[in-house]
Coordinates of N, CA and C and ligand atoms in Angstrom, one line a residue:
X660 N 0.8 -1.2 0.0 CA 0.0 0.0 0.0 C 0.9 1.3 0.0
X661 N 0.9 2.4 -0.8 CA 1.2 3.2 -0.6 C 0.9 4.6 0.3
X662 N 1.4 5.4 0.5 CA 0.6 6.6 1.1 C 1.2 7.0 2.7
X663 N 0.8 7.1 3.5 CA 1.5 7.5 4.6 C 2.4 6.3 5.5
X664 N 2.0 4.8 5.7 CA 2.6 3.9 6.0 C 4.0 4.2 5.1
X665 N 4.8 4.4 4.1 CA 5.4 3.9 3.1 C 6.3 5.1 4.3
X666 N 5.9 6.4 5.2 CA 7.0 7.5 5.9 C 7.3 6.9 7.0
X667 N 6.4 6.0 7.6 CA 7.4 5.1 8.7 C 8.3 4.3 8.5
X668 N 9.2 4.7 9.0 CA 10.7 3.9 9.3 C 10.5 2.7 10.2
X669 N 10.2 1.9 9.5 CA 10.8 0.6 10.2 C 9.2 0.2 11.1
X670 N 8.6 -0.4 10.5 CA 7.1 -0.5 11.1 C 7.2 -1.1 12.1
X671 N 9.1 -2.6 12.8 CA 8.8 -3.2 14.1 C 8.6 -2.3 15.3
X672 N 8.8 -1.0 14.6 CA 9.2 -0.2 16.6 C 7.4 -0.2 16.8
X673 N 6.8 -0.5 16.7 CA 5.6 -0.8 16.6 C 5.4 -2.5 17.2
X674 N 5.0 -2.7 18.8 CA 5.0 -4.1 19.1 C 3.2 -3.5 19.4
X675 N 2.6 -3.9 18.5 CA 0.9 -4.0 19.0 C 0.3 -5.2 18.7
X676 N 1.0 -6.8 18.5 CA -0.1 -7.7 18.2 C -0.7 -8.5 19.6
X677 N -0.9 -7.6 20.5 CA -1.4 -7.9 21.5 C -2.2 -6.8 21.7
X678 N -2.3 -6.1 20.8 CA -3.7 -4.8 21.1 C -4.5 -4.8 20.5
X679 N -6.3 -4.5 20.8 CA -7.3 -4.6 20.7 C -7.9 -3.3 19.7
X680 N -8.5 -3.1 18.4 CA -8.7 -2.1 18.2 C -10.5 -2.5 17.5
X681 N -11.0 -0.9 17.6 CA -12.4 -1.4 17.1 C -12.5 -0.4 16.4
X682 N -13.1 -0.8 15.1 CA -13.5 0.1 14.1 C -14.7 1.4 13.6
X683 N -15.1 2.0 14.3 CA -16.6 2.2 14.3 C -16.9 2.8 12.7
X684 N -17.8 2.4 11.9 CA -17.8 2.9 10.3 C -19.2 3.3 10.4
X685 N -19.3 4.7 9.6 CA -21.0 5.7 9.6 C -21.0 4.7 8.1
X686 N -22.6 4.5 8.1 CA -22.8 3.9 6.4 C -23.2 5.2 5.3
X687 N -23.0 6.5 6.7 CA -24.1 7.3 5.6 C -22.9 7.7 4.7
X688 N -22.6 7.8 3.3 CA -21.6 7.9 2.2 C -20.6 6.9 2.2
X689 N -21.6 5.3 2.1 CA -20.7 4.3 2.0 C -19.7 4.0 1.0
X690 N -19.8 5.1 0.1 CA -19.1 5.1 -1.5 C -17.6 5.5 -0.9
X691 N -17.8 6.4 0.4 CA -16.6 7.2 0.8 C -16.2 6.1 1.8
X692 N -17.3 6.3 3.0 CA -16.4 5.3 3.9 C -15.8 3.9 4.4
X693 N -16.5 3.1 3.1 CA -16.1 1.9 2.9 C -14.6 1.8 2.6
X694 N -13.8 2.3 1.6 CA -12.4 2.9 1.5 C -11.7 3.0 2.6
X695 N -12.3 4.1 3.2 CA -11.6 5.0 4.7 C -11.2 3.5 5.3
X696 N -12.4 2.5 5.9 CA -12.3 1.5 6.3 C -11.8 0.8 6.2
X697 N -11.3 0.5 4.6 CA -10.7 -0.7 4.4 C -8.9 -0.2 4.4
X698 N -8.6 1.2 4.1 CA -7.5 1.6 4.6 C -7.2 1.6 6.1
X699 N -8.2 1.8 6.9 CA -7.6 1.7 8.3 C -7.7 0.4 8.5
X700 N -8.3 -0.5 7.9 CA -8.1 -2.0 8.4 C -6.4 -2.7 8.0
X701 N -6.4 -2.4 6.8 CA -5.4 -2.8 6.1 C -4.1 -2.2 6.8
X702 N -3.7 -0.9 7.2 CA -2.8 -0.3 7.9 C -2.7 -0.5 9.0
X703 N -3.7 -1.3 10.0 CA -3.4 -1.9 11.3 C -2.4 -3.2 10.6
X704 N -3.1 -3.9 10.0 CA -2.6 -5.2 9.5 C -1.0 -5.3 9.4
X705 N -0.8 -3.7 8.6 CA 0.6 -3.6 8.0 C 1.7 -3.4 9.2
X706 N 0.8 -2.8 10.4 CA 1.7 -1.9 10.9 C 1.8 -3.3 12.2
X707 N 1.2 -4.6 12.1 CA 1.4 -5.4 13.0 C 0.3 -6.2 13.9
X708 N -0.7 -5.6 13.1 CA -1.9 -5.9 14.5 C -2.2 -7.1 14.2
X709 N -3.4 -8.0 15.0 CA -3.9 -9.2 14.5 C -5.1 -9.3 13.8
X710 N -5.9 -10.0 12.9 CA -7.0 -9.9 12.5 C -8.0 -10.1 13.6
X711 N -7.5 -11.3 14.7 CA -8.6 -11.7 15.3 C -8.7 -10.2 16.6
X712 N -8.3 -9.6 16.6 CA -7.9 -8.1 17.3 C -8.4 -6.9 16.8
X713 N -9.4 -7.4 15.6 CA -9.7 -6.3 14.9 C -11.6 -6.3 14.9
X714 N -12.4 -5.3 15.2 CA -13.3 -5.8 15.8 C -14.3 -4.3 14.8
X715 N -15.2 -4.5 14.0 CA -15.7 -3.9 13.2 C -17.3 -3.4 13.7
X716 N -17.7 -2.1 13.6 CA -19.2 -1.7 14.3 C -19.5 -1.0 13.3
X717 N -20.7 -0.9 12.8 CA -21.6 0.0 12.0 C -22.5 0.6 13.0
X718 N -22.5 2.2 12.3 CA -23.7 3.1 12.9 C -24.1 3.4 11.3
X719 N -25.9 3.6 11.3 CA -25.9 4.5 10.9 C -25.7 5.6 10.0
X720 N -25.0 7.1 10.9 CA -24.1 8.1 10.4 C -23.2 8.6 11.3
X721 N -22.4 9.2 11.1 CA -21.5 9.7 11.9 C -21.9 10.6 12.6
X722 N -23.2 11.0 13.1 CA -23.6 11.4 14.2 C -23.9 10.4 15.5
X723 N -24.0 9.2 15.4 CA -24.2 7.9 16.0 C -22.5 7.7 16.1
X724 N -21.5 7.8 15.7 CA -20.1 7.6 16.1 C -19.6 7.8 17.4
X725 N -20.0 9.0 18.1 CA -19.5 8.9 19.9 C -20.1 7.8 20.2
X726 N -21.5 7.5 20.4 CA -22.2 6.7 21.8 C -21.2 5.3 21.4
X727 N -21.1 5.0 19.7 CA -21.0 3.1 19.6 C -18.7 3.4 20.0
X728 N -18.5 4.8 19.6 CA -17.1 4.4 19.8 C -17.0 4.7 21.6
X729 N -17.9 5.1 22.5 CA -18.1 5.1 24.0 C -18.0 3.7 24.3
X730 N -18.8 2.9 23.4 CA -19.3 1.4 23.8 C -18.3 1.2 24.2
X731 N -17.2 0.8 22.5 CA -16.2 0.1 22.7 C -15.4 0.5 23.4
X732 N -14.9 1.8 23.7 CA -13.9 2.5 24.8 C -14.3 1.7 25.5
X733 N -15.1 1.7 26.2 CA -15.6 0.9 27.4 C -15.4 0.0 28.1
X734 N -14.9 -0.6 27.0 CA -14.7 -2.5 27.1 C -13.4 -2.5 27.6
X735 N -13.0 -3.3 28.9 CA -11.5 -2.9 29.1 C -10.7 -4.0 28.4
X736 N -10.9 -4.7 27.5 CA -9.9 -5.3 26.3 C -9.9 -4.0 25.4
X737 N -10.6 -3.3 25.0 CA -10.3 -2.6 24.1 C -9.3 -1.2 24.4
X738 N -8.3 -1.3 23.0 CA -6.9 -0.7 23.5 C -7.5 0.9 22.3
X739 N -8.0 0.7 21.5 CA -8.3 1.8 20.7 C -9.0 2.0 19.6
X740 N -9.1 2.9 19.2 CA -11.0 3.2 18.6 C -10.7 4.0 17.7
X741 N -10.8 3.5 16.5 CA -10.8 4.1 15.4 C -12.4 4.9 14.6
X742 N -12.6 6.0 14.8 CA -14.1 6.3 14.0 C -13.6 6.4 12.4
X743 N -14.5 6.5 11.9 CA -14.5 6.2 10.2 C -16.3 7.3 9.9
X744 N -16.2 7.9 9.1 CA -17.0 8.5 8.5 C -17.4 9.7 7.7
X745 N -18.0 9.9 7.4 CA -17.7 10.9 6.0 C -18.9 12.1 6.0
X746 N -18.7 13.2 6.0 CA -20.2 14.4 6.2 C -19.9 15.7 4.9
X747 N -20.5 15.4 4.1 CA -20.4 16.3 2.8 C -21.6 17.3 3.1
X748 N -21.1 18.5 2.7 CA -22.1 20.0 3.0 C -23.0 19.5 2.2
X749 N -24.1 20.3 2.8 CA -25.1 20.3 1.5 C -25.8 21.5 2.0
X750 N -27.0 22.0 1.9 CA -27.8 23.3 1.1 C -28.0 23.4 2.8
X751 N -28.3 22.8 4.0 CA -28.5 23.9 5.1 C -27.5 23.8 6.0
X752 N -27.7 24.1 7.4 CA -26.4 24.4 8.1 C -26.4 22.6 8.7
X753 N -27.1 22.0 8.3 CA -26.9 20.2 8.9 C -25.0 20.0 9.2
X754 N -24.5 20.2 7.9 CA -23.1 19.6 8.5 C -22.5 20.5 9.3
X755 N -22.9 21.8 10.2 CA -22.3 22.7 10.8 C -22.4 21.4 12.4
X756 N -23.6 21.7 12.8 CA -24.1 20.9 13.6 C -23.5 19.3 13.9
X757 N -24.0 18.5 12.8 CA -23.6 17.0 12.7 C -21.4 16.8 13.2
X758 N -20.6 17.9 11.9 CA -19.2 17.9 12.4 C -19.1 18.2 14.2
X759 N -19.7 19.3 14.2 CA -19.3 19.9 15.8 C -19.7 18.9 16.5
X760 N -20.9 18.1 16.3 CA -21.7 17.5 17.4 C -20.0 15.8 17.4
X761 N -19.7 15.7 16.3 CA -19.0 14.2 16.0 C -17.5 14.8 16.6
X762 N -17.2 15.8 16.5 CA -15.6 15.5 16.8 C -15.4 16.2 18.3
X763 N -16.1 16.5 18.6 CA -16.4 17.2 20.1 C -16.8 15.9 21.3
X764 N -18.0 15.1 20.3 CA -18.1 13.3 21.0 C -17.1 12.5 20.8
X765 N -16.4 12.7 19.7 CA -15.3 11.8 19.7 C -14.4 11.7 21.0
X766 N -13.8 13.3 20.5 CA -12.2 14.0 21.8 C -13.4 13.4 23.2
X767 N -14.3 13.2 23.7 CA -14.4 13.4 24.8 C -14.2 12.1 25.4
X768 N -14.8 10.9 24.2 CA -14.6 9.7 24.8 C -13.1 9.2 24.8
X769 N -12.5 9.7 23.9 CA -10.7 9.8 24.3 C -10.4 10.5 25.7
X770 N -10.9 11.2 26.1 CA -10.3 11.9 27.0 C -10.9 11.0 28.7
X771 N -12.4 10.3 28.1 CA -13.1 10.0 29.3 C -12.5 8.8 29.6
X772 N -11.8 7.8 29.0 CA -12.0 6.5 28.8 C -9.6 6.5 28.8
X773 N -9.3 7.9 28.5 CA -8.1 7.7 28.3 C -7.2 6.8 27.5
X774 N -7.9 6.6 26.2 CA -7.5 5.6 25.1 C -8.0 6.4 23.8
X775 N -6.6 6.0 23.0 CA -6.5 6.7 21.9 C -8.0 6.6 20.9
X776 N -8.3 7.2 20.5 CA -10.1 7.5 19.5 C -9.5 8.3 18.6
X777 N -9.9 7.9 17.4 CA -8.8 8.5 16.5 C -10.5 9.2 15.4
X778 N -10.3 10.2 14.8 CA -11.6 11.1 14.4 C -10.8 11.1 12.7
X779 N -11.0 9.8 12.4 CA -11.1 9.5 10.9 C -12.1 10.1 10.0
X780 N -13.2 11.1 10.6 CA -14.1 11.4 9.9 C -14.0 12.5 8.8
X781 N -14.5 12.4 7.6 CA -14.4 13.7 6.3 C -15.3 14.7 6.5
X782 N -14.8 15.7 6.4 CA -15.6 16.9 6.4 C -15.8 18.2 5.7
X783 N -16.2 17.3 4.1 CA -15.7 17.9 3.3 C -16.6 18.7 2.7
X784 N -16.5 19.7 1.4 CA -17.8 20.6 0.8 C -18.6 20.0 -0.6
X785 N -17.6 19.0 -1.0 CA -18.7 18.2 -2.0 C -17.6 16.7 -2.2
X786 N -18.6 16.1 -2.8 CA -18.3 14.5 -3.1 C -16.7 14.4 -3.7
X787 N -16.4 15.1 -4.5 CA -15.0 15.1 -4.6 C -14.1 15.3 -4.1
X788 N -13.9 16.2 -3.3 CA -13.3 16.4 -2.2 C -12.9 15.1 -1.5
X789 N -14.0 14.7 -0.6 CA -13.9 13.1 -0.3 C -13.2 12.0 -0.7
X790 N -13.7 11.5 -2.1 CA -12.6 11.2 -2.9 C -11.4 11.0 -2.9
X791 N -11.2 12.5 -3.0 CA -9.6 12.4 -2.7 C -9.4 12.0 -1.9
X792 N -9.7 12.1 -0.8 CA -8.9 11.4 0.7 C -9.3 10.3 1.0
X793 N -10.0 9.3 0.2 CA -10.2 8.2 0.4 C -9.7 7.4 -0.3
X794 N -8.2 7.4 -0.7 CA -7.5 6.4 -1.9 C -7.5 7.5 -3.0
X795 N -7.7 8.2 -2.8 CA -7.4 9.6 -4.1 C -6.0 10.3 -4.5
X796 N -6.2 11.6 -5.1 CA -4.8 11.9 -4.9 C -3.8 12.9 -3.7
X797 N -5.1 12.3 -2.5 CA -4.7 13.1 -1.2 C -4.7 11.9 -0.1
X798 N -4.7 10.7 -0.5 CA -4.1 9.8 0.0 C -5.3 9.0 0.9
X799 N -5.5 8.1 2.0 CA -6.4 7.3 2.8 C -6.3 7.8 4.0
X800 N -7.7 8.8 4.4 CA -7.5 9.2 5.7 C -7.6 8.3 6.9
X801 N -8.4 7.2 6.5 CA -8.5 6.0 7.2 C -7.5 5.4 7.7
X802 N -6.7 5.4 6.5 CA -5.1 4.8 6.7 C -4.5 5.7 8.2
X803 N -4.3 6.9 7.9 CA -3.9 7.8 8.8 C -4.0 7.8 10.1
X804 N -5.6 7.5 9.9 CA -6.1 7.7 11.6 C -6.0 6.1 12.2
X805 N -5.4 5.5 11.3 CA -5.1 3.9 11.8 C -3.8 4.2 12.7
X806 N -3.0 4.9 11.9 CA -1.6 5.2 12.1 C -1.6 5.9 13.3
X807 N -2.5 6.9 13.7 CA -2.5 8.3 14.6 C -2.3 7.4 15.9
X808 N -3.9 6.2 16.1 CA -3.8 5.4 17.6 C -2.8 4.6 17.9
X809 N -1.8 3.8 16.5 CA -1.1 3.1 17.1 C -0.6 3.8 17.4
X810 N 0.7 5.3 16.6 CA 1.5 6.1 17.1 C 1.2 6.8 18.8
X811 N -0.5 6.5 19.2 CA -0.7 7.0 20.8 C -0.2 5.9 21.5
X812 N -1.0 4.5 21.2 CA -0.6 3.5 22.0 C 1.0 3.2 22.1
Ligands
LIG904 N1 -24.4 11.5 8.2 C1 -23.2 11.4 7.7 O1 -22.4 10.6 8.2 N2 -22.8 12.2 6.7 C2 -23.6 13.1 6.1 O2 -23.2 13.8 5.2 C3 -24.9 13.3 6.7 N3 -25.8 14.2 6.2 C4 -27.0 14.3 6.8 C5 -27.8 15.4 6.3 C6 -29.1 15.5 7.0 C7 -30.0 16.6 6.5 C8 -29.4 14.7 8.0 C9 -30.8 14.9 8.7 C10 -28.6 13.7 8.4 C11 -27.4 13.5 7.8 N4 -26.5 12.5 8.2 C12 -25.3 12.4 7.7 C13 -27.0 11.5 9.2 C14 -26.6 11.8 10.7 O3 -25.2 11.5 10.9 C15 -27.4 10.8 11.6 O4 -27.3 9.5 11.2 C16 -28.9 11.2 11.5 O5 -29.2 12.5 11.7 C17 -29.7 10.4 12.6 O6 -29.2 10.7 13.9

């Protein structure tokens, strides 16, 4: 895979196949966050993790992302929380509301739970935009925010 894995040096300084991670994925713009997903699944994989350690949740939309990535925080196997999801503007102020309300629930359950929650979500002004950063020519944000919790853990 190329893209941001390819700038880590040396992926062993990375010992996580003993860590627990759960995926939470919005279905709403599954064109976009199916990608995001399969990048951040694939970049645990790369960077060391186990399959059977890898633990997959659908909401919904990414306004449903705090409560299910709270769940998993919750669980004291669980080492870290990846959200996944995608919020493209549209004609009223919905994505003003929906972004604030998602990455404000995200940081808190990172903060409540003291385990890395990584805010993989897009938040972008139209469908292309997205695109790009889902295996485009602006790379897998998914991938990234895979990258972000190991780099905390
Ligand atoms: N969820 C997303 O993940 N991305 C979106 O772009 C998105 N747009 C929405 C636009 C409107 C007008 C509404 C009402 C909901 C939207 N949602 C979107 C769904 C939202 O995250 C949530 O699932 C629903 O509001 C139900 O709580």
């Amino acid at each position: 895979m190329a893209g941001i894995l390819s700038s880590v040096d040396g992926k062993s300084k990375f010992n996580i196949k003993n860590k627990k991670f759960s995926i939470v994925v919005a279905e709403w713009n599954d064109d976009i966050t199916e990608p995001l997903y399969e990048g951040a699944y694939s970049a645990l994989l790369q960077l060391g993790a186990k399959k059977d350690n890898i633990t997959r949740v659908n909401v919904p939309g990414s306004f449903e992302l705090p409560l299910a990535a709270q769940r998993e925080a919750s669980q004291k196997h669980t080492d870290a929380v990846i959200c996944i999801g995608c919020v493209i503007q549209g004609d009223t102020p919905h994505f003003d509301y929906i972004c604030q309300a998602v990455s404000y629930g995200i940081m808190k359950v990172g903060l409540k739970y003291e385990k890395p929650v990584a805010f993989g979500v897009l938040t972008t002004l139209n469908k292309k935009q997205a695109l790009e950063r889902a295996g485009g020519k602006l790379g897998n944000k998914g991938e990234e925010a895979a990258l972000t919790v190991v780099k905390m853990l």
